[in-house]
Structure formats: structure tokens, C-alpha cells
Coordinates of C-alpha atoms in Angstrom, one line a residue:
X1 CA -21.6 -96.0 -76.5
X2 CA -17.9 -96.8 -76.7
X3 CA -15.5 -93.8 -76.7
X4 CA -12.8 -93.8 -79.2
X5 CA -9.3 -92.3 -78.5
X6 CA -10.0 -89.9 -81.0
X7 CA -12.8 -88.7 -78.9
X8 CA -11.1 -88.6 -75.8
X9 CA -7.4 -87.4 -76.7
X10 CA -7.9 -84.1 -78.1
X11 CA -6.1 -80.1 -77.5
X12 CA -8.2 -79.9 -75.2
X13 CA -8.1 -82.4 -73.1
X14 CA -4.2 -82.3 -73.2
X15 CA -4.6 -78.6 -71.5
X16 CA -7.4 -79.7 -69.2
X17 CA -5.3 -83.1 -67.9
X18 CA -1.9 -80.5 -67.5
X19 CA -0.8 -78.0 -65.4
X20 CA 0.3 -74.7 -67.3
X21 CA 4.1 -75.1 -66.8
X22 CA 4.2 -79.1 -67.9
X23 CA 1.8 -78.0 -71.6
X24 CA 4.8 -75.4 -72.1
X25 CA 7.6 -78.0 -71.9
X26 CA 5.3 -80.7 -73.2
X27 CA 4.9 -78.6 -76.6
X28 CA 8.5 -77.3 -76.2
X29 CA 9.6 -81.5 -76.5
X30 CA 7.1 -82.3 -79.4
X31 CA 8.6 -79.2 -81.4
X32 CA 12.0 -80.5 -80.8
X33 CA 11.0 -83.7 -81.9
X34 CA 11.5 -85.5 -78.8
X35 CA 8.8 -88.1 -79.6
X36 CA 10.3 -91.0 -81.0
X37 CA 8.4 -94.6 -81.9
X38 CA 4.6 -93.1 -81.9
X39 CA 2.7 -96.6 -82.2
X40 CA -1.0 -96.4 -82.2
X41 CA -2.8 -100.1 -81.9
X42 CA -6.9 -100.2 -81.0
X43 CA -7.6 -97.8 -78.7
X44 CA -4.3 -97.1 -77.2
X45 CA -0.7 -95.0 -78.3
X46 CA 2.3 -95.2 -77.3
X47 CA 5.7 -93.9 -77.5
X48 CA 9.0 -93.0 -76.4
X49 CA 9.7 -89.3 -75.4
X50 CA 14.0 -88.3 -74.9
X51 CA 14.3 -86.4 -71.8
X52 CA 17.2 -86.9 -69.0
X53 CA 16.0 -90.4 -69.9
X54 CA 14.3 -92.1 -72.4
X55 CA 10.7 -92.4 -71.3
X56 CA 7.9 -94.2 -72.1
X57 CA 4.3 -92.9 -72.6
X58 CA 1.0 -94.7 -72.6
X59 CA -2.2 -93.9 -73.3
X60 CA -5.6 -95.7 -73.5
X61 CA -9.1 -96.4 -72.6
X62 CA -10.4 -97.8 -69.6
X63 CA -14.2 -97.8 -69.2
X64 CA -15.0 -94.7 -71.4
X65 CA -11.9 -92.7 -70.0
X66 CA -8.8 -92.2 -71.2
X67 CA -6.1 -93.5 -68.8
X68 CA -2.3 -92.1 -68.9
X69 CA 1.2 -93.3 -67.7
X70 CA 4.8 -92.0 -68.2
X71 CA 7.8 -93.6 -66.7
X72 CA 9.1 -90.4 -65.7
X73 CA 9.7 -89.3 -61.9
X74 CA 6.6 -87.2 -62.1
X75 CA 4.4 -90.1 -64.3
X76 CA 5.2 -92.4 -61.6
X77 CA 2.9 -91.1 -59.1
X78 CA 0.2 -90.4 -61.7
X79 CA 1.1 -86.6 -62.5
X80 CA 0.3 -86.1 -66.3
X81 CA 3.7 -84.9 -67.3
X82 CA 5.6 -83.1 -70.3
X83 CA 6.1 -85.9 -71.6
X84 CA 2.8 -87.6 -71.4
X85 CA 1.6 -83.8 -73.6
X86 CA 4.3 -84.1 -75.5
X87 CA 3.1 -87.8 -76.9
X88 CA -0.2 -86.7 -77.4
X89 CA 0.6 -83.5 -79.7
X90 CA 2.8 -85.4 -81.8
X91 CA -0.3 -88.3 -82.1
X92 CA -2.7 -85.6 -82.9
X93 CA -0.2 -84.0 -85.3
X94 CA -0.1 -87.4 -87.0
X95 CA -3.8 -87.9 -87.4
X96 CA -3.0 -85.0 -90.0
X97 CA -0.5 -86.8 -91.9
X98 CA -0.3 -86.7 -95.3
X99 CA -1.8 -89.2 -97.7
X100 CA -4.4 -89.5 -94.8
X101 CA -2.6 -92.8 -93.3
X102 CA -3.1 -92.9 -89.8
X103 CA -1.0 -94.5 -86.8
X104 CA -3.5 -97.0 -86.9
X105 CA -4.0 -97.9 -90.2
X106 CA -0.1 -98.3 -90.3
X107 CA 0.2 -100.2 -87.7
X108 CA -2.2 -102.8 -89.0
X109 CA -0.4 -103.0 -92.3
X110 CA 2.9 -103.5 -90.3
X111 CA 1.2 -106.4 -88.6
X112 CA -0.6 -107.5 -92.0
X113 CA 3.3 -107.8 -93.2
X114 CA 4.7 -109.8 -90.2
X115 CA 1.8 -112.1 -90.7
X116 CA 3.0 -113.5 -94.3
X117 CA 6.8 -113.5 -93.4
X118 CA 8.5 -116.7 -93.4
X119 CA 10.6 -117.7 -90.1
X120 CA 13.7 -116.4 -91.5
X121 CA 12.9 -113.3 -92.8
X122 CA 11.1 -112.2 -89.6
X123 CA 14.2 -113.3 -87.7
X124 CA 15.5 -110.7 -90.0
X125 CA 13.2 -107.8 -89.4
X126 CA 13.0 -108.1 -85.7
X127 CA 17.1 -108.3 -85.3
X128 CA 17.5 -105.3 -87.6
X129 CA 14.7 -103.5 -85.7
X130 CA 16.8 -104.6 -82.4
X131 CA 20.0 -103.2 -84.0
X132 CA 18.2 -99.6 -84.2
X133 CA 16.3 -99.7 -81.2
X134 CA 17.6 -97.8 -77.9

């Protein structure tokens, strides 16, 4: 049986994959709202956490596991960092949101919209997207 994200990104499995010190600050940045661009898309999330730098955060599925990176110091030799629990409290905050609209499920209707734009206006969207993004 295929795992789903949902099954295998959960409280506690964040506290399980993290060292005591990194879950403190990790919940320290997803309370200051460090978490910026959550994206979920299939079986994967991403997103980009403020720090020193701006970082980004991966997670997915690889053969029934989930699988991790962070572009941080520490995420680049495979240490599941702050910022790697910060991403994944604010993604399982969001699977609480209100109206019951998930990451995914807005994500789809993003690309759902893109579809059925005309050349120009998509030019538009992605330039003014461009304009906003770090």
C-alpha cells in the first residue's frame, strides 16, 4: 500500500526525525511565522522558512518513506533542522484550515486557473508573482 504524506508527516514524526533543541526553535520559527510560500502538490510540500537566510524546505515520499531537505548549513549534510520542523508544523496547521481547503486542493485550483489563461494574462500573473517574490 502507498503511504500518503498525511500518513507519514505527522507531530510525531516531526519529534522523532528532531533533536530536542532544533523542535524548540523549529516551533519557535513556525509561531513567528517564519514559514512563507507553503505549497503542497501530490505527495510532496514545500516552502520557504526566513532565518539568517531565506531557506528552502522539501519534503516528500520516496518508496513509502518520507524524505527531507533544507538548504540550510545543517540541511545540507542531511540533519533534519529548525527549519525543516518549522515547515512541517505550519503544513500540519494548515491541514486545519478553515473551510476545510487543503494545500492540495488549492494548489490544484491554482493550476486548474493557469490552465484556461490566455498567453497574455499569464504573462501577467507570473510577472506580478515575480514582482512579490524574494
Amino acid at each position: 500500500m502507498k503511504e500518503k504524506l498525511a500518513d507519514l508527516l505527522t507531530l510525531h514524526s516531526l519529534v522523532d526525525m528532531s533533536v530536542e533543541r532544533s523542535f524548540a526553535c523549529g516551533g519557535d520559527y513556525f509561531s513567528s511565522g517564519y514559514v512563507r510560500s507553503l505549497a503542497e502538490y501530490g505527495d510532496s510540500v514545500s516552502a520557504r522558512v526566513l532565518g539568517n537566510y531565506v531557506y528552502e524546505v522539501r519534503f516528500w515520499i520516496n518508496e513509502n518513506s518520507l524524505m527531507y531537505s533544507c538548504t540550510c548549513p545543517m540541511g545540507d549534510r542531511g540533519v533534519f533542522c529548525k527549519h525543516c520542523v518549522a515547515t512541517g508544523l505550519e503544513w500540519l496547521d494548515m491541514r486545519k484550515s478553515v473551510e476545510g481547503r487543503k494545500p492540495d486542493k488549492v494548489m490544484k485550483e491554482i493550476e486548474q486557473y493557469l490552465r484556461g489563461c490566455r498567453h497574455k494574462e499569464l504573462t501577467e500573473v507570473i510577472m506580478h508573482q515575480a514582482l512579490s517574490d524574494e
